[in-house]
PDB file of N, CA and C in Angstrom:
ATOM      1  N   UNK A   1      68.470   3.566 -11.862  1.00 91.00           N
ATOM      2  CA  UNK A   1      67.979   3.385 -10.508  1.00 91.00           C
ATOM      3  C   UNK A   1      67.577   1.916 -10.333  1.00 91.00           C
ATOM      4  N   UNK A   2      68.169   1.361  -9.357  1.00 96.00           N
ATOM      5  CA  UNK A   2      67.511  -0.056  -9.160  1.00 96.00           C
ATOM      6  C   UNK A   2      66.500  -0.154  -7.499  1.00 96.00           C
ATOM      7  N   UNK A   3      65.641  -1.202  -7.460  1.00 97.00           N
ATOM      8  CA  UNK A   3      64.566  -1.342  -6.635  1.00 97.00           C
ATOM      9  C   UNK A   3      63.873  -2.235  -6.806  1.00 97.00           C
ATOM     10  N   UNK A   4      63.367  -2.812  -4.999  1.00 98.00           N
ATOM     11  CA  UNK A   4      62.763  -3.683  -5.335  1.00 98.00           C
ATOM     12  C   UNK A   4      61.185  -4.122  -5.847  1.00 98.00           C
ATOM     13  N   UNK A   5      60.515  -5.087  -6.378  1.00 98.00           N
ATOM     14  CA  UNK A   5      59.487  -4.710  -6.797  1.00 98.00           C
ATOM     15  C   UNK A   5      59.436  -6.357  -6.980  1.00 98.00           C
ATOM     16  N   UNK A   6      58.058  -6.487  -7.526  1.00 98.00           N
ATOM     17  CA  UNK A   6      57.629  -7.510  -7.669  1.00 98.00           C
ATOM     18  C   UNK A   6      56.281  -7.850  -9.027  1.00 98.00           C
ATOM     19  N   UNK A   7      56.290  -8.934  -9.529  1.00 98.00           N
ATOM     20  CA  UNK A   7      55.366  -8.913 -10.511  1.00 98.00           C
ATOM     21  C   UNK A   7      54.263  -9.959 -10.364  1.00 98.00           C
ATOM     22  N   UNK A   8      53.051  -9.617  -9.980  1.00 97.00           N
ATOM     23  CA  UNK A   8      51.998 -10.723  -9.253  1.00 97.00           C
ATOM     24  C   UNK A   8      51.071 -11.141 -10.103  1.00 97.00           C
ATOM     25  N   UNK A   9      50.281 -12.174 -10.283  1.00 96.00           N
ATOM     26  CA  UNK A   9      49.930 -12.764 -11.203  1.00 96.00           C
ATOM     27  C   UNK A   9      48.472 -14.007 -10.393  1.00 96.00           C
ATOM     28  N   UNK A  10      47.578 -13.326  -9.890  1.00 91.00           N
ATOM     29  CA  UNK A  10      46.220 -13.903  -9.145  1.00 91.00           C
ATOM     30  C   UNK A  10      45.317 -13.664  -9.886  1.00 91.00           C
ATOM     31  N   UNK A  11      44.328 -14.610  -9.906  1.00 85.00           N
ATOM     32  CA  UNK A  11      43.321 -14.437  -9.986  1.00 85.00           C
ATOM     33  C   UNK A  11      42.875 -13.738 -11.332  1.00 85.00           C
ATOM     34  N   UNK A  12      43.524 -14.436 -12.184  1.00 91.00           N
ATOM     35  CA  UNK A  12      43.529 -13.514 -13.608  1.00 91.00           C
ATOM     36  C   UNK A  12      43.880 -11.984 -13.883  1.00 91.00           C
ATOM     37  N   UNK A  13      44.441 -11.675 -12.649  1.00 93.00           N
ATOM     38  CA  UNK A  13      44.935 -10.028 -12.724  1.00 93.00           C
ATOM     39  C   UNK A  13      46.772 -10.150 -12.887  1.00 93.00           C
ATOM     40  N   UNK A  14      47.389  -9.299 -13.586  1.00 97.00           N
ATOM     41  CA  UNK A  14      48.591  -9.329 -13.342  1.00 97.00           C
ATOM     42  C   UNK A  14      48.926  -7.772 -12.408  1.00 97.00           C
ATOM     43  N   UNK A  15      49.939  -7.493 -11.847  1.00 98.00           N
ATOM     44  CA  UNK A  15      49.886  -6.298 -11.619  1.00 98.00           C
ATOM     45  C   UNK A  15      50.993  -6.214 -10.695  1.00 98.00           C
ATOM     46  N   UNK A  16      52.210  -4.479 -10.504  1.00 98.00           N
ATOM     47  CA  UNK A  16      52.947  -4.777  -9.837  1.00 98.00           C
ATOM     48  C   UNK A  16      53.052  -4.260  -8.615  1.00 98.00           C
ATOM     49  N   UNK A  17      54.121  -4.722  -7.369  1.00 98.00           N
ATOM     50  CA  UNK A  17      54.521  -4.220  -6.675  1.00 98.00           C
ATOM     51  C   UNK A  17      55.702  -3.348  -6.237  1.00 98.00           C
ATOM     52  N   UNK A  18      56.020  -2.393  -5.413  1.00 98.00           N
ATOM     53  CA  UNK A  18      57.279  -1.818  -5.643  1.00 98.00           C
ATOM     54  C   UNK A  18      57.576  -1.493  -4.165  1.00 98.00           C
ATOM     55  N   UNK A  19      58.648  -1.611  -3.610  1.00 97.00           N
ATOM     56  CA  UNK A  19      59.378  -1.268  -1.704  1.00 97.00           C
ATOM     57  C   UNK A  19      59.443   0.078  -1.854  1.00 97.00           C
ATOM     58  N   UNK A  20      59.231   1.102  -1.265  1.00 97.00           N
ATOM     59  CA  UNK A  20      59.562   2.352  -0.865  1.00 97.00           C
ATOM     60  C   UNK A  20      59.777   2.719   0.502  1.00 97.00           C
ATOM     61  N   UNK A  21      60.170   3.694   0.989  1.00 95.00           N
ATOM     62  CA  UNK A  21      59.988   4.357   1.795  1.00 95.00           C
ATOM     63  C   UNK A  21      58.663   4.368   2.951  1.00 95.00           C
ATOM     64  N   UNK A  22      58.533   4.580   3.965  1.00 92.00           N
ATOM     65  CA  UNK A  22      57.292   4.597   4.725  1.00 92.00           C
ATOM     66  C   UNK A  22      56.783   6.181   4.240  1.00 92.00           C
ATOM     67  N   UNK A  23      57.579   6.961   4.645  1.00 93.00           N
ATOM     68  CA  UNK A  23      57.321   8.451   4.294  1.00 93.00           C
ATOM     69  C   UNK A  23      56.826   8.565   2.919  1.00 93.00           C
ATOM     70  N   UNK A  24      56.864   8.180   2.185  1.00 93.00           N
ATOM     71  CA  UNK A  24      56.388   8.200   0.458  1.00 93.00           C
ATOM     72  C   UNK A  24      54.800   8.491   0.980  1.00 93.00           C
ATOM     73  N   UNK A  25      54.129   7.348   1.527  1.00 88.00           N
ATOM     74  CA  UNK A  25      52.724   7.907   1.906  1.00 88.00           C
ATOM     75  C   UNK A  25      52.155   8.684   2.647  1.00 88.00           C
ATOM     76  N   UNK A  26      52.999   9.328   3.204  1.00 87.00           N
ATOM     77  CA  UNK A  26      52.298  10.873   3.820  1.00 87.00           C
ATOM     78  C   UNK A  26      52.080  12.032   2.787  1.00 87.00           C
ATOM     79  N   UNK A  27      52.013  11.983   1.887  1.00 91.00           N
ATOM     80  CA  UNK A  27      51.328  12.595   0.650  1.00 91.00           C
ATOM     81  C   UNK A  27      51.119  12.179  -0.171  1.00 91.00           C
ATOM     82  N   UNK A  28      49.840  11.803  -0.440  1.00 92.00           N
ATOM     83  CA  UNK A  28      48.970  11.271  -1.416  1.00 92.00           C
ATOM     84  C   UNK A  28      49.255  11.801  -3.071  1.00 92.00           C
ATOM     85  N   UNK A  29      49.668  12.654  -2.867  1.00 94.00           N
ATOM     86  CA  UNK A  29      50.096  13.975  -4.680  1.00 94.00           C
ATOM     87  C   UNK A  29      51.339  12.870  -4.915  1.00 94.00           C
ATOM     88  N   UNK A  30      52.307  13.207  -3.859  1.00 93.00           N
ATOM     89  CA  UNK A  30      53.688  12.830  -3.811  1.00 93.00           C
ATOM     90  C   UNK A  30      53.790  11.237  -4.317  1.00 93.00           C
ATOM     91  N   UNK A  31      52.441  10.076  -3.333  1.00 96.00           N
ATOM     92  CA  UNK A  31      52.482   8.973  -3.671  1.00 96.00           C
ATOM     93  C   UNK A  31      52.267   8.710  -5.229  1.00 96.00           C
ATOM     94  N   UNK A  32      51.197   9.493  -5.545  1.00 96.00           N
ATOM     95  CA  UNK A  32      51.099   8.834  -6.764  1.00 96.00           C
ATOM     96  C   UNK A  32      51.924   9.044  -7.706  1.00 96.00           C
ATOM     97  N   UNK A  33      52.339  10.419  -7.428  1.00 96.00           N
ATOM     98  CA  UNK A  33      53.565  10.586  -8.677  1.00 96.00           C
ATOM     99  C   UNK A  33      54.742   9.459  -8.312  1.00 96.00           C
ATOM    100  N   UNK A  34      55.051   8.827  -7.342  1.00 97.00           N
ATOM    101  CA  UNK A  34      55.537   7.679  -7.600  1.00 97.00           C
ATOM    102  C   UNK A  34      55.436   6.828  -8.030  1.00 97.00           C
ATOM    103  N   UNK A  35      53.952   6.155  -7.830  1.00 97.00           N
ATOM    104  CA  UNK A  35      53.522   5.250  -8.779  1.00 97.00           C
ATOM    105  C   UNK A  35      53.743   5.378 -10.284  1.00 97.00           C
ATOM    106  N   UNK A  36      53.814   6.427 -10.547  1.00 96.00           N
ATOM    107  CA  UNK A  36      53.853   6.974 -12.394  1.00 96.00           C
ATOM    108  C   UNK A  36      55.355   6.818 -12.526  1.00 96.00           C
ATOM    109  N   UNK A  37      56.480   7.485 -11.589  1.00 96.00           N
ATOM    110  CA  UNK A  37      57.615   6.755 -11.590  1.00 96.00           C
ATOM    111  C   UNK A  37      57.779   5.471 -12.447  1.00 96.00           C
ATOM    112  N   UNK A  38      57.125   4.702 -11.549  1.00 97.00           N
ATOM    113  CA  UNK A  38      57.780   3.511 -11.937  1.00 97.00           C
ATOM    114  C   UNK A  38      56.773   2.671 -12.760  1.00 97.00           C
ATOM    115  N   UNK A  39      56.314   3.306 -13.492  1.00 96.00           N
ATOM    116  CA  UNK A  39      54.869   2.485 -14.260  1.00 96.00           C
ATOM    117  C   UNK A  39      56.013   2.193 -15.623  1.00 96.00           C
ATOM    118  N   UNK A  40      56.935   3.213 -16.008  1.00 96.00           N
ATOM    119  CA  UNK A  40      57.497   2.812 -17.623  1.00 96.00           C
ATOM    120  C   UNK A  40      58.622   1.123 -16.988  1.00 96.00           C
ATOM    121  N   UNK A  41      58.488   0.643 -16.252  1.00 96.00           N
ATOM    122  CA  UNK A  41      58.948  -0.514 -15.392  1.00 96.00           C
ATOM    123  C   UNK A  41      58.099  -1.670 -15.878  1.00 96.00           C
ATOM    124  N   UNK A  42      56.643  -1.387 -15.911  1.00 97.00           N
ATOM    125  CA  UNK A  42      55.728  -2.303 -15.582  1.00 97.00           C
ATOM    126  C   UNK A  42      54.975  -2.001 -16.459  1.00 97.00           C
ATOM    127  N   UNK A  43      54.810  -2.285 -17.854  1.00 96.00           N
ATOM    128  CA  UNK A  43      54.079  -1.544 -19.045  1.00 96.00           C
ATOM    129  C   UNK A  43      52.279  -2.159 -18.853  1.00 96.00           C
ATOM    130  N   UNK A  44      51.740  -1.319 -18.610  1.00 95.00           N
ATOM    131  CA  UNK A  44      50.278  -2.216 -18.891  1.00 95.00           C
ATOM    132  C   UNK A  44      50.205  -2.552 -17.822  1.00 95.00           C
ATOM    133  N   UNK A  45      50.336  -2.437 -16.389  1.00 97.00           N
ATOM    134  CA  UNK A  45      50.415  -2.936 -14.951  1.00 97.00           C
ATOM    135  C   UNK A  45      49.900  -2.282 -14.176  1.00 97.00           C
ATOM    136  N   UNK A  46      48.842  -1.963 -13.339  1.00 98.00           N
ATOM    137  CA  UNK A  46      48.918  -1.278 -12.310  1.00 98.00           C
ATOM    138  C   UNK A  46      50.070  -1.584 -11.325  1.00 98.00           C
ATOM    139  N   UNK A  47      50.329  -0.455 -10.639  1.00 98.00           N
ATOM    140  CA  UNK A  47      51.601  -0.406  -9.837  1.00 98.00           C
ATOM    141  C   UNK A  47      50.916  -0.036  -8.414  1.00 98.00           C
ATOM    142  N   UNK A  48      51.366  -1.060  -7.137  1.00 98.00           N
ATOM    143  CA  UNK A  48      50.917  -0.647  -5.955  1.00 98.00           C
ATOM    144  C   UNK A  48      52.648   0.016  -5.104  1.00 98.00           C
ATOM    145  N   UNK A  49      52.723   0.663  -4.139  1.00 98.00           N
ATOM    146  CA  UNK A  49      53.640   0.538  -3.083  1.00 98.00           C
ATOM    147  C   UNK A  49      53.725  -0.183  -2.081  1.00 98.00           C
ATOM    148  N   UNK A  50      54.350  -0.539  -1.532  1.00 98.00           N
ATOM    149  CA  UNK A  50      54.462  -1.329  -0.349  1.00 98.00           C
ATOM    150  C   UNK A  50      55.998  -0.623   0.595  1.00 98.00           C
ATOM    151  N   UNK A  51      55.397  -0.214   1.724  1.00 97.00           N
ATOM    152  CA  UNK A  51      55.996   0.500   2.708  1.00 97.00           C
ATOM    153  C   UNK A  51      55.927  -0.860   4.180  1.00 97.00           C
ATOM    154  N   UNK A  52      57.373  -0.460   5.141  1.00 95.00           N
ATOM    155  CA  UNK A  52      56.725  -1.284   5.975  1.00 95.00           C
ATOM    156  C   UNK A  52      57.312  -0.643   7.602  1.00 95.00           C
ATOM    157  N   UNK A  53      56.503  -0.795   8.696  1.00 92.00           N
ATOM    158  CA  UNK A  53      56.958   0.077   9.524  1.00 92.00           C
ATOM    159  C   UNK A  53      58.094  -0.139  10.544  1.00 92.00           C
ATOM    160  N   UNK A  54      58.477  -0.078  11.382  1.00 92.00           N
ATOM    161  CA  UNK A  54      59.383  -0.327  12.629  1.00 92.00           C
ATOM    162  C   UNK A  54      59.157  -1.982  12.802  1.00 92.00           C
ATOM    163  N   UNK A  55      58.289  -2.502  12.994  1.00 94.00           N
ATOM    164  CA  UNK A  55      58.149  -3.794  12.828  1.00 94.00           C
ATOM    165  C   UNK A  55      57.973  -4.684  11.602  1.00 94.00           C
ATOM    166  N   UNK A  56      58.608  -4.191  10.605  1.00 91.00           N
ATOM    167  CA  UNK A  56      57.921  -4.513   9.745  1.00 91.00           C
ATOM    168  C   UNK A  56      56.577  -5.265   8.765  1.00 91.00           C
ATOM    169  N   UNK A  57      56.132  -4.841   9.380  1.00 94.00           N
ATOM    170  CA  UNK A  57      54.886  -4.991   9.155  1.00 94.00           C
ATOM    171  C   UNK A  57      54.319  -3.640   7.812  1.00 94.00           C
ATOM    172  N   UNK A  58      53.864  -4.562   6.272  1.00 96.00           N
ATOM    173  CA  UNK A  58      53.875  -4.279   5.686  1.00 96.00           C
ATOM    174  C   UNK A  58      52.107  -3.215   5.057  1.00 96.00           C
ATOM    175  N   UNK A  59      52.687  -1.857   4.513  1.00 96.00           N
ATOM    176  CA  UNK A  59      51.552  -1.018   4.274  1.00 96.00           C
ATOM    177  C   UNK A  59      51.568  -1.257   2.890  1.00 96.00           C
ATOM    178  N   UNK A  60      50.084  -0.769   2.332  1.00 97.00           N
ATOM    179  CA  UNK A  60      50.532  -0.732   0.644  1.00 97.00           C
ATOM    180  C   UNK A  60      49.621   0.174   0.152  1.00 97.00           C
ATOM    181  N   UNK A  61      49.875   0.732  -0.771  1.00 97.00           N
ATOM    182  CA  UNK A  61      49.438   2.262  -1.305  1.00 97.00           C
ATOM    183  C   UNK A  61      48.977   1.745  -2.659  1.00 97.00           C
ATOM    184  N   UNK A  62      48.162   2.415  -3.398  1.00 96.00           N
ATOM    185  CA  UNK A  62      47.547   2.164  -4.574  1.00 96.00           C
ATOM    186  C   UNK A  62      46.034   1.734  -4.522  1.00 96.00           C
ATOM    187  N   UNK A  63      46.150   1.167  -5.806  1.00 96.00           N
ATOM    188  CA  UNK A  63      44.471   0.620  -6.036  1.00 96.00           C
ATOM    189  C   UNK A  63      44.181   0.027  -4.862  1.00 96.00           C
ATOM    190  N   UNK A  64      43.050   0.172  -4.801  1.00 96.00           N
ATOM    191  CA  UNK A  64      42.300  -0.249  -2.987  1.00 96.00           C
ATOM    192  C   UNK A  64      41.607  -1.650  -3.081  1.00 96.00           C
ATOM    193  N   UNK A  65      41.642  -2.164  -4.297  1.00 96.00           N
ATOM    194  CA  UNK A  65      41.332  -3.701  -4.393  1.00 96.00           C
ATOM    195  C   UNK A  65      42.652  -4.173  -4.534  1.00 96.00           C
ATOM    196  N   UNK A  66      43.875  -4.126  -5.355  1.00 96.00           N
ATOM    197  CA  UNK A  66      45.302  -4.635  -4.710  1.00 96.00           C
ATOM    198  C   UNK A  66      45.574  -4.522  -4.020  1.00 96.00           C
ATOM    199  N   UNK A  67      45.387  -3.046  -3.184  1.00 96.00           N
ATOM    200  CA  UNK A  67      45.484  -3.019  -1.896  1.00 96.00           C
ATOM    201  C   UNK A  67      45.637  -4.003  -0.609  1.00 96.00           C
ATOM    202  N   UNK A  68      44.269  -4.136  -0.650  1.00 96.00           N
ATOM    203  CA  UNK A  68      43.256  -4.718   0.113  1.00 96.00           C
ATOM    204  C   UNK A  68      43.930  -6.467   0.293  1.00 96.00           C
ATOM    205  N   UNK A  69      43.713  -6.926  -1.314  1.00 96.00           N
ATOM    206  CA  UNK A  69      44.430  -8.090  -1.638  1.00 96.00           C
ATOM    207  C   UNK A  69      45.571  -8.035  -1.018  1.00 96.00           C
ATOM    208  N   UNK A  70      46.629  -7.477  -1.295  1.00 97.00           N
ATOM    209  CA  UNK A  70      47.785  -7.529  -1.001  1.00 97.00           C
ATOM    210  C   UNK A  70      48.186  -7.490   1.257  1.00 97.00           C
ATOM    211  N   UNK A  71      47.551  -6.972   1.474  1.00 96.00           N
ATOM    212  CA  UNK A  71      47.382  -7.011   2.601  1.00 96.00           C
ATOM    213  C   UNK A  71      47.137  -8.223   3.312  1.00 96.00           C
ATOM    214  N   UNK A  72      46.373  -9.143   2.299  1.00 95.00           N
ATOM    215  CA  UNK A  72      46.350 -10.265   3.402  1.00 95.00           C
ATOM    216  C   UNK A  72      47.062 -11.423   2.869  1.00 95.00           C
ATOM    217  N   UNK A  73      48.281 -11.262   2.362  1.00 95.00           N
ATOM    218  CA  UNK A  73      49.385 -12.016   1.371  1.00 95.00           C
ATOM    219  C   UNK A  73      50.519 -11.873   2.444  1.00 95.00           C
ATOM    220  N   UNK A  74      50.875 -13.433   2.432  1.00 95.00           N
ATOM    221  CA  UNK A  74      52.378 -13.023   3.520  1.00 95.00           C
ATOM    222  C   UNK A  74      53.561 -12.632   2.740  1.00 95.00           C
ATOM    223  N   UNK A  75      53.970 -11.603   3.542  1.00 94.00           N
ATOM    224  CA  UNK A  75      55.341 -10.835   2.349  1.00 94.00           C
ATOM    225  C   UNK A  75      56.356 -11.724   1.954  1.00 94.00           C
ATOM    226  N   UNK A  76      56.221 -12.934   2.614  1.00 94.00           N
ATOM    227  CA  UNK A  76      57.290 -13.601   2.178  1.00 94.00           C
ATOM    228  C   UNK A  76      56.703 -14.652   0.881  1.00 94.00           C
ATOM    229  N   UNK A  77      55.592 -14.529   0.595  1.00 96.00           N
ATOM    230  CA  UNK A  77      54.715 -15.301  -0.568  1.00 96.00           C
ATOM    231  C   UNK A  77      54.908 -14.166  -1.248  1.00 96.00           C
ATOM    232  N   UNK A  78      55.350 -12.748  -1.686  1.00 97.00           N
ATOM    233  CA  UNK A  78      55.442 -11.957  -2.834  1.00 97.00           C
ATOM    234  C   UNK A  78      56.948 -12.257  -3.462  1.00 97.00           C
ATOM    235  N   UNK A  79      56.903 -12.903  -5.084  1.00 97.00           N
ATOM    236  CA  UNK A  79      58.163 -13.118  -5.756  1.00 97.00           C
ATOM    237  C   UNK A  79      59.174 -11.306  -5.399  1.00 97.00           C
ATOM    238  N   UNK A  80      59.520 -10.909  -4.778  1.00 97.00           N
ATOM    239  CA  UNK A  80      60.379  -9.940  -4.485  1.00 97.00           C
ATOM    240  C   UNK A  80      61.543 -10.339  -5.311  1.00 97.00           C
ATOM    241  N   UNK A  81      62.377  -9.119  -6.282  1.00 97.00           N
ATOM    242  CA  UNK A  81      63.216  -8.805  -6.702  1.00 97.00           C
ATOM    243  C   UNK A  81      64.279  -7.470  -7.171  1.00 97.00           C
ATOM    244  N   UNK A  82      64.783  -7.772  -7.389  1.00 97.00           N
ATOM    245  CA  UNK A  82      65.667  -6.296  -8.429  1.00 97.00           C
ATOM    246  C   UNK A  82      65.319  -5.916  -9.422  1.00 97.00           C
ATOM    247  N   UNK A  83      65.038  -4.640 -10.242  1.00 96.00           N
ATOM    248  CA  UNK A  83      64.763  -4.303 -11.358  1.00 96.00           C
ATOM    249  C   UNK A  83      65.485  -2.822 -11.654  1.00 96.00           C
ATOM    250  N   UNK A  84      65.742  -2.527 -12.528  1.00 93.00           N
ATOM    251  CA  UNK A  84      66.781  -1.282 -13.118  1.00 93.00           C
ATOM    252  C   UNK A  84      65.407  -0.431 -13.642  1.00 93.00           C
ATOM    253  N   UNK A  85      65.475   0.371 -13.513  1.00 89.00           N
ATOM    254  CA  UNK A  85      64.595   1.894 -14.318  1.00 89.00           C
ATOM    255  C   UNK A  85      65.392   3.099 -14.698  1.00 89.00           C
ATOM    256  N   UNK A  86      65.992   3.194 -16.099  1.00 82.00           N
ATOM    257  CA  UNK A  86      66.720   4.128 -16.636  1.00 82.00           C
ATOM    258  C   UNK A  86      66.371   5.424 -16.350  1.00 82.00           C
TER     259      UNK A  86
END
């Protein structure tokens, strides 16, 4: 499976990001078992989502201090890339 994602590196935290779906966060069970998805990706990382809507304008799911952080980061300042998950 390939997807995009990203690997961030502030403030002495490392930790990742990943593009999904908007719908992924209308269930919270559902979200996180995504996050666990893609954690063997990101060994030792917390993993956030990032959803974005009709305008794109970007949501993000996870820890509520990356969260939070991540929210006020312009999406075009996140290293965005490709990554494979067997």
């Amino acid at each position: 499976m390939t997807f995009q994602g990203a690997i961030i590196r502030e403030q002495g935290q490392v930790f990742a990001a990943v593009i999904v779906k908007k719908h992924v966060f209308d269930n919270s069970s559902a979200a996180a078992e995504t996050i666990r998805s893609f954690q063997p990706a990101f060994p030792g990382m917390p993993v956030v989502l990032m959803a974005q809507d009709s305008r794109g304008t970007p949501t993000y799911y996870g820890r509520r201090d990356i969260a939070r952080f991540l929210a006020n980061v312009p999406l075009r300042a996140i290293p965005w890339r490709e990554y494979t998950l067997s």
